[in-house]
Tab-separated table of C-alpha atoms and ligand atoms in Angstrom:
chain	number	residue	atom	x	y	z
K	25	UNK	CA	136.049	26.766	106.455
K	26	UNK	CA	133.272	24.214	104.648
K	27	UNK	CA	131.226	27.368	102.905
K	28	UNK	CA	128.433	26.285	101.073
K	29	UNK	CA	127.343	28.955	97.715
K	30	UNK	CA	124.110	28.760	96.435
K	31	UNK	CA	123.581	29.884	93.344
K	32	UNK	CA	127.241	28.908	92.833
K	33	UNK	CA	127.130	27.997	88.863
K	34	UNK	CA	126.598	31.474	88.100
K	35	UNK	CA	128.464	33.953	87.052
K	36	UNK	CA	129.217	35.461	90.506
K	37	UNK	CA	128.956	32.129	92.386
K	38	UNK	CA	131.426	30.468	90.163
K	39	UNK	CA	134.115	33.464	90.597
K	40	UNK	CA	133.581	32.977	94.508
K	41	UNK	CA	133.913	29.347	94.411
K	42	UNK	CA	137.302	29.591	92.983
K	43	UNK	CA	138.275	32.541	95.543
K	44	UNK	CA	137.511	29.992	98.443
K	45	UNK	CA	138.837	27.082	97.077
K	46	UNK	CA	142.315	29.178	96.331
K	47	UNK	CA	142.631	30.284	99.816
K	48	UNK	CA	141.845	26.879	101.139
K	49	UNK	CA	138.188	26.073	102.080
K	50	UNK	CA	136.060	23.671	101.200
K	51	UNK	CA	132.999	24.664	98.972
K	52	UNK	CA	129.762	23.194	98.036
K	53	UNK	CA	128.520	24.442	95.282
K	54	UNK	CA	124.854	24.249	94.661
K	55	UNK	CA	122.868	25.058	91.594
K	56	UNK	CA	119.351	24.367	90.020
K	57	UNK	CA	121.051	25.703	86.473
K	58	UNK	CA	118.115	27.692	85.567
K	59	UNK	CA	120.171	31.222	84.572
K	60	UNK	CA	123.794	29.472	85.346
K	61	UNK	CA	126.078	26.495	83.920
K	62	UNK	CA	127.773	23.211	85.048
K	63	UNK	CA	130.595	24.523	82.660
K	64	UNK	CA	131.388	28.044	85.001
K	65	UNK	CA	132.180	25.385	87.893
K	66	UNK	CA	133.747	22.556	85.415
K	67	UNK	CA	137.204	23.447	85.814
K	68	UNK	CA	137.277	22.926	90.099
K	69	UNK	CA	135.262	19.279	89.624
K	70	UNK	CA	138.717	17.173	90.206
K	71	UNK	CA	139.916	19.423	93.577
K	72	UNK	CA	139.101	17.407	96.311
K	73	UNK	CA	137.602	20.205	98.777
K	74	UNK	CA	134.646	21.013	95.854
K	75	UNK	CA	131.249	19.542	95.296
K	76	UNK	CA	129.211	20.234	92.974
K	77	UNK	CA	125.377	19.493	93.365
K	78	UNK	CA	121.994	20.119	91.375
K	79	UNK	CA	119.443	21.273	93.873
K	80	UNK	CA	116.588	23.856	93.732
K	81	UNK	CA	117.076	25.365	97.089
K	82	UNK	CA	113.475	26.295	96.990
K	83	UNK	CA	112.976	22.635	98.143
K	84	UNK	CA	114.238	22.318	101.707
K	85	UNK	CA	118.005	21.037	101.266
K	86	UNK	CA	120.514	19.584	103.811
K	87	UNK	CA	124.592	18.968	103.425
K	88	UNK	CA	126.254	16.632	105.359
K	89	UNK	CA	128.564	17.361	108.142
K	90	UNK	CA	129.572	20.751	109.975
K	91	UNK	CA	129.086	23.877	108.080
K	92	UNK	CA	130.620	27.045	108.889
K	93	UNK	CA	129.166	29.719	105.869
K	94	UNK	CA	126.366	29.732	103.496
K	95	UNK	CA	126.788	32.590	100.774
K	96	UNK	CA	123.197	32.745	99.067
K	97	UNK	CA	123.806	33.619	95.913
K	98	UNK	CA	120.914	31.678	93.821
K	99	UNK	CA	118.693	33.988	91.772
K	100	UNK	CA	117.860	35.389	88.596
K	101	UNK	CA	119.857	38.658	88.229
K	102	UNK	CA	119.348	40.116	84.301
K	103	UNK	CA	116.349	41.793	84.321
K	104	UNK	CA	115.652	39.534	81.230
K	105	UNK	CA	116.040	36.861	83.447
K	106	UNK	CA	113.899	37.836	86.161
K	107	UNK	CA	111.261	38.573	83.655
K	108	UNK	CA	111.319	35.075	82.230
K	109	UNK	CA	111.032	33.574	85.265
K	110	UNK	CA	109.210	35.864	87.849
K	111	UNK	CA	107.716	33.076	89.400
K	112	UNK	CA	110.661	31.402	90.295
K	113	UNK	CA	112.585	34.531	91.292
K	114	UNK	CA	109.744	35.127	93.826
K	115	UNK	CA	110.164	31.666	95.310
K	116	UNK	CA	113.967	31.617	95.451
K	117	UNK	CA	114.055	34.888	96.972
K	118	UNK	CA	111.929	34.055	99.766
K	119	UNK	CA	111.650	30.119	100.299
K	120	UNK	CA	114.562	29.570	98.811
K	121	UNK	CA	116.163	32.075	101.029
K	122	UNK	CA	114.450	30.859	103.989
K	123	UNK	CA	115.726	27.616	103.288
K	124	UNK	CA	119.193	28.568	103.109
K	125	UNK	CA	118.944	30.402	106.926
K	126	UNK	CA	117.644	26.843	108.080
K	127	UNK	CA	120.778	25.664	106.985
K	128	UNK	CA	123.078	28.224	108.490
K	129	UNK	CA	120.881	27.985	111.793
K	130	UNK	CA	120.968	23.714	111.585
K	131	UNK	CA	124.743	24.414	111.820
K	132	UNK	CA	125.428	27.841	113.659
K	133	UNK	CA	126.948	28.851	110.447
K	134	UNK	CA	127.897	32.497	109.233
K	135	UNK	CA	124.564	33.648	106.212
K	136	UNK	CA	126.005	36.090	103.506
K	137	UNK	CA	122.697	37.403	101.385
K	138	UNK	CA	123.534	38.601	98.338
K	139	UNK	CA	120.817	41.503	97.895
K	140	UNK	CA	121.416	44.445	95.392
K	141	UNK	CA	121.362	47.829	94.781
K	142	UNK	CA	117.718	47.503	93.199
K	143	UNK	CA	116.877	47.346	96.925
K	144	UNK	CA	116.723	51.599	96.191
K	145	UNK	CA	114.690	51.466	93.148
K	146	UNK	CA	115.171	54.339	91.200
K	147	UNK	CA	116.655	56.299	93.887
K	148	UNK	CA	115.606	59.732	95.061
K	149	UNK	CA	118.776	59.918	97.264
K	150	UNK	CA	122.463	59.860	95.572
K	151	UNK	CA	124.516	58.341	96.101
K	152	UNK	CA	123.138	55.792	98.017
K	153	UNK	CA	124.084	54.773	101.474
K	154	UNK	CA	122.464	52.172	103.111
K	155	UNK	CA	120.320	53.661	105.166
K	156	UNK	CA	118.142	54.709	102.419
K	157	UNK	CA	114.985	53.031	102.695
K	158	UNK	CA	114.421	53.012	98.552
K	159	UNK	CA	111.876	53.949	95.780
K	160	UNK	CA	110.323	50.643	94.694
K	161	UNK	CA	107.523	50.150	92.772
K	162	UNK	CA	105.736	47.317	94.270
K	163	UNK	CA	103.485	46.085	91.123
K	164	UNK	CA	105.823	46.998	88.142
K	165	UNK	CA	107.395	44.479	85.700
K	166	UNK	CA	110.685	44.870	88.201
K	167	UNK	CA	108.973	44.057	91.208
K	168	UNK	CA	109.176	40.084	91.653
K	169	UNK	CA	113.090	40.971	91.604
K	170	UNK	CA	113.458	43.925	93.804
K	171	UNK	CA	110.839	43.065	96.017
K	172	UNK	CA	111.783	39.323	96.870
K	173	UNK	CA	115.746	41.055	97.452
K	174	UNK	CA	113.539	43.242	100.218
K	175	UNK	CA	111.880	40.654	101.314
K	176	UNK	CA	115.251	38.292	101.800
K	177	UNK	CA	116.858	40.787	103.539
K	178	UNK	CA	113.585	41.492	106.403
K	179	UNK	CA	113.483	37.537	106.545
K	180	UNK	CA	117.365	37.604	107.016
K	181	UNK	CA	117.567	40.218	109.711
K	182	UNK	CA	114.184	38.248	111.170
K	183	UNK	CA	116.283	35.182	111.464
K	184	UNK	CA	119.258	37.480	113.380
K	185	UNK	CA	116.717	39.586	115.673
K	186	UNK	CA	114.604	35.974	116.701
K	187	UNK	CA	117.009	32.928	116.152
K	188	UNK	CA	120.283	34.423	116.196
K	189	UNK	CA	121.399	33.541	113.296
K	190	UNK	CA	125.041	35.260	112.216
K	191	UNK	CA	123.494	37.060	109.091
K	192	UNK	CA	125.001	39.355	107.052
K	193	UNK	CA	123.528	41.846	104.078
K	194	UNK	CA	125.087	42.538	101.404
K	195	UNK	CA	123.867	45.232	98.561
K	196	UNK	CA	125.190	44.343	95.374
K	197	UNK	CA	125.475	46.810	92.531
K	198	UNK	CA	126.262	46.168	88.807
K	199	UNK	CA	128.712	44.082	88.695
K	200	UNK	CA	130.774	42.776	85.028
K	201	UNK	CA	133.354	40.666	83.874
K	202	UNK	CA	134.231	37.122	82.553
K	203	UNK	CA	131.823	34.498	82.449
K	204	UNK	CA	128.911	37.002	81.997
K	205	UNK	CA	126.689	35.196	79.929
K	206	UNK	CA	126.841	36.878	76.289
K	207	UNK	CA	123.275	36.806	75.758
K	208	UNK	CA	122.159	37.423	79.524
K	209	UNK	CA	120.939	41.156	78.542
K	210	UNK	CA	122.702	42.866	80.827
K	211	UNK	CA	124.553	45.931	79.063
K	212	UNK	CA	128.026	45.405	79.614
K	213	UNK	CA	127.886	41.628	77.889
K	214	UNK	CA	125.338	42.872	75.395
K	215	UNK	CA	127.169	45.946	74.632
K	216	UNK	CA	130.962	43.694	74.204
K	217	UNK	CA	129.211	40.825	72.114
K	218	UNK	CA	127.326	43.657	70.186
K	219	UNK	CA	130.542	45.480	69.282
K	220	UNK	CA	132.898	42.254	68.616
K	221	UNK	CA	129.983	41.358	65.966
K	222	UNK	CA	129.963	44.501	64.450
K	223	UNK	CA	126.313	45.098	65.239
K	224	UNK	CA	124.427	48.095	66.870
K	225	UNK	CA	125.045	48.902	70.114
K	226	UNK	CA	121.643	48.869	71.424
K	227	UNK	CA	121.192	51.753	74.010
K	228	UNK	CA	117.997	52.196	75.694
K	229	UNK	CA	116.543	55.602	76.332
K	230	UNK	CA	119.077	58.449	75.455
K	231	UNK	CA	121.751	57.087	77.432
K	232	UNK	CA	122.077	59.630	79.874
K	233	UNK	CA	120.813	57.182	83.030
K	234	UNK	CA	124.022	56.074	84.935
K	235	UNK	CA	125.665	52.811	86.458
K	236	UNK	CA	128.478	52.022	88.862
K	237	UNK	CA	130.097	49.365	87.513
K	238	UNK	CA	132.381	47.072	89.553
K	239	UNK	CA	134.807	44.189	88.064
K	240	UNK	CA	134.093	40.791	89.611
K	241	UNK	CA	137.288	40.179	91.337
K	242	UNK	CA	136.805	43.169	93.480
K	243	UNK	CA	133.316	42.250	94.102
K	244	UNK	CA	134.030	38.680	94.945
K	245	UNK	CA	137.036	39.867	97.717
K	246	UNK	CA	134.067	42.417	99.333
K	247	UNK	CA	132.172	38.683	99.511
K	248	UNK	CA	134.515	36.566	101.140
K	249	UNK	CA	135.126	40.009	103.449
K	250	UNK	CA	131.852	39.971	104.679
K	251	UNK	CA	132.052	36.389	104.783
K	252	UNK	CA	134.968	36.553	107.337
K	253	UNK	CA	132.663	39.150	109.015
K	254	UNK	CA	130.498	38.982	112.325
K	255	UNK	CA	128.283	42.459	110.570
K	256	UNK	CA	124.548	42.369	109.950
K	257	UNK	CA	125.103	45.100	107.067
K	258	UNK	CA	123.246	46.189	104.672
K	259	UNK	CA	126.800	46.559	103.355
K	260	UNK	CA	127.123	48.398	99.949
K	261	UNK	CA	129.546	46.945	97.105
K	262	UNK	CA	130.335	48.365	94.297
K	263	UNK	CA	132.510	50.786	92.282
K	264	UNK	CA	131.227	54.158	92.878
K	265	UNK	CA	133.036	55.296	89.982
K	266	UNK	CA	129.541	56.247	88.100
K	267	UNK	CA	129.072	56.555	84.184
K	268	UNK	CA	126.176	56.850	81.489
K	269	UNK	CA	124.805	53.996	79.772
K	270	UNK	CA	126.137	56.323	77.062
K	271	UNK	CA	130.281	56.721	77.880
K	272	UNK	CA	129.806	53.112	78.353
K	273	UNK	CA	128.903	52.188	75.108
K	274	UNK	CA	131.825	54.593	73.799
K	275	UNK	CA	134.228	53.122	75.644
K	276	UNK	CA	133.184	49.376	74.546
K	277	UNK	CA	133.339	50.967	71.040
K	278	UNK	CA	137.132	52.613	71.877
K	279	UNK	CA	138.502	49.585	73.463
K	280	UNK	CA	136.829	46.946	70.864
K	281	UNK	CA	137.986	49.569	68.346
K	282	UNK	CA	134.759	48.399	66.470
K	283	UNK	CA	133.176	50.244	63.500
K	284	UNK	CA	129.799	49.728	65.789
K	285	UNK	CA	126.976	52.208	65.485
K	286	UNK	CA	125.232	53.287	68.313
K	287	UNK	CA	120.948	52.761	68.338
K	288	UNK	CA	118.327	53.842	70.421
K	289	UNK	CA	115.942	51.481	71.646
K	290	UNK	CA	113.056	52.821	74.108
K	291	UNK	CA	113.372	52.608	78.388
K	292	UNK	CA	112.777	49.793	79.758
K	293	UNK	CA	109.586	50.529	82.206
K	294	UNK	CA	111.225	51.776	85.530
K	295	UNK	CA	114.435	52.205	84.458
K	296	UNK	CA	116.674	53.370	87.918
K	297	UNK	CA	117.305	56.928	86.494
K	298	UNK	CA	120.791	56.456	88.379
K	299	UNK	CA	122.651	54.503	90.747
K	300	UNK	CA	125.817	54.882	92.693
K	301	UNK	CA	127.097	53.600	96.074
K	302	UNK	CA	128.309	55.232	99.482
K	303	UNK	CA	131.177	52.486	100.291
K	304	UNK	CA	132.254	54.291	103.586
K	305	UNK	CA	130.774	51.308	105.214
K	306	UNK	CA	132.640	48.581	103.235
K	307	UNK	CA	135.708	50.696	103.696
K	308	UNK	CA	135.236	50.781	107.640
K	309	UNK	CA	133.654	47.208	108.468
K	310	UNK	CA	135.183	45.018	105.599
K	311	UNK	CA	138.508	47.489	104.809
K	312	UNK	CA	137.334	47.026	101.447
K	313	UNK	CA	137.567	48.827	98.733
K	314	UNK	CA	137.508	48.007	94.374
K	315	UNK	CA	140.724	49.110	92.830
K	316	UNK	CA	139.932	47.763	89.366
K	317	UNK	CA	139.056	50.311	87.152
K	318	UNK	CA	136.633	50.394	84.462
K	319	UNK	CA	138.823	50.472	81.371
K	320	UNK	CA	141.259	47.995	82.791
K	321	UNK	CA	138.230	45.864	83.807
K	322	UNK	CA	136.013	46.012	80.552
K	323	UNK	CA	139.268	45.416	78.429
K	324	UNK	CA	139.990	41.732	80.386
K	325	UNK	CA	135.960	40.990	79.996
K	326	UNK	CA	136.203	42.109	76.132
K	327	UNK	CA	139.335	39.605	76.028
K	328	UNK	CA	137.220	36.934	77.747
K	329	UNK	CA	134.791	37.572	75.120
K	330	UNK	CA	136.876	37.629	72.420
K	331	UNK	CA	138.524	34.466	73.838
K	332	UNK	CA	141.716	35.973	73.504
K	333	UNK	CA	144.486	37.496	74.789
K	334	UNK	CA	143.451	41.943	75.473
K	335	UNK	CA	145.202	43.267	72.823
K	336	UNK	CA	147.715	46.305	73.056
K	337	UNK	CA	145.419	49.481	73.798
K	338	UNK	CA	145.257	51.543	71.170
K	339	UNK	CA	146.897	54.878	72.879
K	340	UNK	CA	145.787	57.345	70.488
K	341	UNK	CA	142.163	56.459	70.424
K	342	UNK	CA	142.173	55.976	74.019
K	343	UNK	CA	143.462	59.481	74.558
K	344	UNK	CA	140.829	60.788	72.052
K	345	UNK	CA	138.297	59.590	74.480
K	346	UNK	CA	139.478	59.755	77.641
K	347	UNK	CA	139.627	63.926	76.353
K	348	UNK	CA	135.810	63.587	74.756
K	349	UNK	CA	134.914	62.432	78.674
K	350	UNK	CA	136.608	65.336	80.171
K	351	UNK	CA	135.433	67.642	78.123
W	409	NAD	P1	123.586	34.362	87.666
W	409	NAD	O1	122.245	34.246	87.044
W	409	NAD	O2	124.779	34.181	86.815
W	409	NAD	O3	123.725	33.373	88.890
W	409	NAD	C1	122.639	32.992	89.704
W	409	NAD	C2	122.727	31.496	89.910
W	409	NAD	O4	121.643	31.067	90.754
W	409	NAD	C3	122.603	30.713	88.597
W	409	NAD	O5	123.654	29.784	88.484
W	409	NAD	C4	121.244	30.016	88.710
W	409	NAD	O6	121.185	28.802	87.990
W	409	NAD	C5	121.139	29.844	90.227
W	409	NAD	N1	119.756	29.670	90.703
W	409	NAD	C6	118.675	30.413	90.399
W	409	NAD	N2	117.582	29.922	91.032
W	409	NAD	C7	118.004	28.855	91.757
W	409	NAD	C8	117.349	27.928	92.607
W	409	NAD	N3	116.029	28.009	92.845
W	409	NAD	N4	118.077	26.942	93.186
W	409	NAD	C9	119.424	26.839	92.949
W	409	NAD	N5	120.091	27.690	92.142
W	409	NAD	C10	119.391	28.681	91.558
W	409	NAD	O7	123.617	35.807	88.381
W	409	NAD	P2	124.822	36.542	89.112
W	409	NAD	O8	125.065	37.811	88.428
W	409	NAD	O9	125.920	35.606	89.349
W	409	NAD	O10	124.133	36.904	90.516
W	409	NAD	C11	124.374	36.146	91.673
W	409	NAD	C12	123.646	36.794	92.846
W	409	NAD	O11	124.144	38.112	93.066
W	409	NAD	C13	122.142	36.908	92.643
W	409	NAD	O12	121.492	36.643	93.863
W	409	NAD	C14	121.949	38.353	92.269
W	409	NAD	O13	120.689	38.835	92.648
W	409	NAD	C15	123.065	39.032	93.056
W	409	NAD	N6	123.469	40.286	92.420
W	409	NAD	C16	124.210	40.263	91.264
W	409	NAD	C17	124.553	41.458	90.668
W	409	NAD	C18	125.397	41.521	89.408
W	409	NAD	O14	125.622	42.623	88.896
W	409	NAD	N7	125.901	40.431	88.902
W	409	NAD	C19	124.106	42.684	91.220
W	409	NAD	C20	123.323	42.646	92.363
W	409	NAD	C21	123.026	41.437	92.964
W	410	UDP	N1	120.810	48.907	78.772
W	410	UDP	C1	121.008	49.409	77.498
W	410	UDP	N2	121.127	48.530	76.471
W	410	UDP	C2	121.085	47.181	76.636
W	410	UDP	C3	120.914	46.670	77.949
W	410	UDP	C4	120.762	47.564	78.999
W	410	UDP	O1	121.065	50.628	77.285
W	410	UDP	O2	121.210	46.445	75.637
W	410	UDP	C5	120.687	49.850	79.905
W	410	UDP	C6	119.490	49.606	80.822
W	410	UDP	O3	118.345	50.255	80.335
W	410	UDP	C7	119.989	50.187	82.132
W	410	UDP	C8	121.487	49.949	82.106
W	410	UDP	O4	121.817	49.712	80.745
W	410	UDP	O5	119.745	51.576	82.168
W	410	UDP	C9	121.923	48.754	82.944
W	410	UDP	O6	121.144	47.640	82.562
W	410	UDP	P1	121.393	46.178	83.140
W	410	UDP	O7	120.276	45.322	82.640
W	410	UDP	O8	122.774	45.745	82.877
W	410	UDP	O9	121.306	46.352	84.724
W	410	UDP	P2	120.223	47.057	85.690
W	410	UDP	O10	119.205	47.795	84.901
W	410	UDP	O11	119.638	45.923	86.459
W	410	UDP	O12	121.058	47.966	86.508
């Protein structure tokens, strides 16, 4: 397949590029570099089926020759992010995404949307399947992020329902691991950097709001699934195993084994209260499944970080927590 990945110098984009290029297809990798790097991609620049280009796909973009899948990828994604640039994540989430069906329709190619779990807002429904409709606020600071996801996804199905384009949904939730950007303010790399320095582990509120978190190589297999997919979704992915902010910053602290405090810091306004996903549909339309856990994954992202090899876990201090969970 000739797959073209928007967004494809990020840190999800740049996992998936390498997943297609190992199992044989060509990729074209665009990227405006406004939240990613040219260095996530570097690596793949001398394999012949990769191309790496610098386009804002909010401008109307062509590639040359047949195309067979566009993953749309490009977008702010750290809430840090999207409030830096909620201008532009407005645009790429709906010209730019309009943009990217022309192509797919110019070339009767498949149209993977990667949309997320803020789709639900703070959710009054949990866990959340996916036909929950979602609790959004429309004007707060989170807005030009969720709402331009919502908005993809009605101009997605739009271009399915009218044009007949082969579009498929997918619902993203959190999602960690190598090549996270260490100063992207998303908790798991703030939390790892934070702890390898020795510094506070800032956690906002008390700690007692929850995540699913899902490694990246699981994630990026439930992409090139629904890539090799004919369904419209919304599909759910993500590791329903659920935690608080809180046992997540303990278990950064156990598996750094760093002498880290932890510090309060106030909510973020609309903090999701919690978030985990139903996968039953990813299980029955995609057979997929994560089977990373979180202590395996965090422990090859703190590696990453630490740009070394994971040390030996510690067994007795892993114990000691693993029990402080339980109990
Ligand atoms: P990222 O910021 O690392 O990657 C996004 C990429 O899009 C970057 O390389 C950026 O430069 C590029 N980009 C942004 N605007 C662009 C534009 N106008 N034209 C071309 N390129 C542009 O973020 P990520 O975590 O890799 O997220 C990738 C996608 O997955 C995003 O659409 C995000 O909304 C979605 N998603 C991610 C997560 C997660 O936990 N990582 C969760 C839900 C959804
Ligand atoms: N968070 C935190 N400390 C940080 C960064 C984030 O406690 O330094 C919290 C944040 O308030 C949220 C959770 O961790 O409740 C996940 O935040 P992230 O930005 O990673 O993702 P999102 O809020 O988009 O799910």
């Amino acid at each position: 397949m000739k797959v073209v990945v928007t967004g494809g110098g990020g840190f999800l984009g740049s996992h998936l590029c390498e997943a297609l290029l190992r199992r044989g297809d060509t990729v074209w990798c665009l990227d405006n570099f406004s939240t990613g790097k040219p260095a996530n991609v570097a690596h793949l620049i001398g394999d012949p089926r990769f191309r790496l280009g610098r386009a804002d796909v909010t401008a109307a973009f062509d590639v040359s020759g047949p195309v067979d899948a566009v993953a749309h990828l490009a977008s702010p994604a750290s809430p840090p992010d999207y409030h830096r640039l909620p201008l532009e994540t407005l645009s790429v989430g709906s010209r730019g995404t309009e943009n990217a069906l022309r192509l797919a329709q110019r070339h009767g190619a498949r149209f993977v949307l990667a949309s997320t779990s803020e789709a639900y807002g703070d959710p009054a429904v949990h866990p959340q399947p996916e036909d929950y409709w979602g609790n959004v606020n429309p004007v707060g600071p989170r807005s030009v992020y969720d709402e331009a996801k919502r908005y993809a996804e009605a101009l997605s199905m739009a271009y399915r329902r009218s044009l007949d384009v082969d579009v498929g949904i997918l619902r993203i939730f959190n999602t960690y691991g190598p090549r996270m950007r260490p100063h992207d303010g998303r908790v798991v790399s703030t939390f790892v950097r934070q702890a390898l320095a020795g510094h506070p582990l800032t956690l906002y509120g008390d700690g007692s709001q929850t995540r699913s978190f899902c490694y990246v190589d699981d994630l990026v297999r439930g992409i090139v699934a629904m890539l090799d997919s004919t369904h419209s979704g919304p599909v759910n992915l993500g590791n329903p195993s659920e935690r608080t902010v809180r046992q997540l910053a303990e278990l950064v602290l156990c598996l750094t084994g760093s002498p880290s405090r932890i510090e309060h810091r106030p909510l973020p306004v609309d903090d999701p209260t919690r978030r985990c996903p139903v996968i039953t549909r990813a299980r029955e339309e995609l057979r997929w499944a994560p089977v990373i856990p979180l202590e395996e994954g965090l422990r090859n992202t703190v590696a990453w970080f630490a740009g070394r090899c994971p040390p030996p876990l510690d067994g007795a201090s892993y114990r000691a927590f693993q029990e402080s969970v339980e109990a």
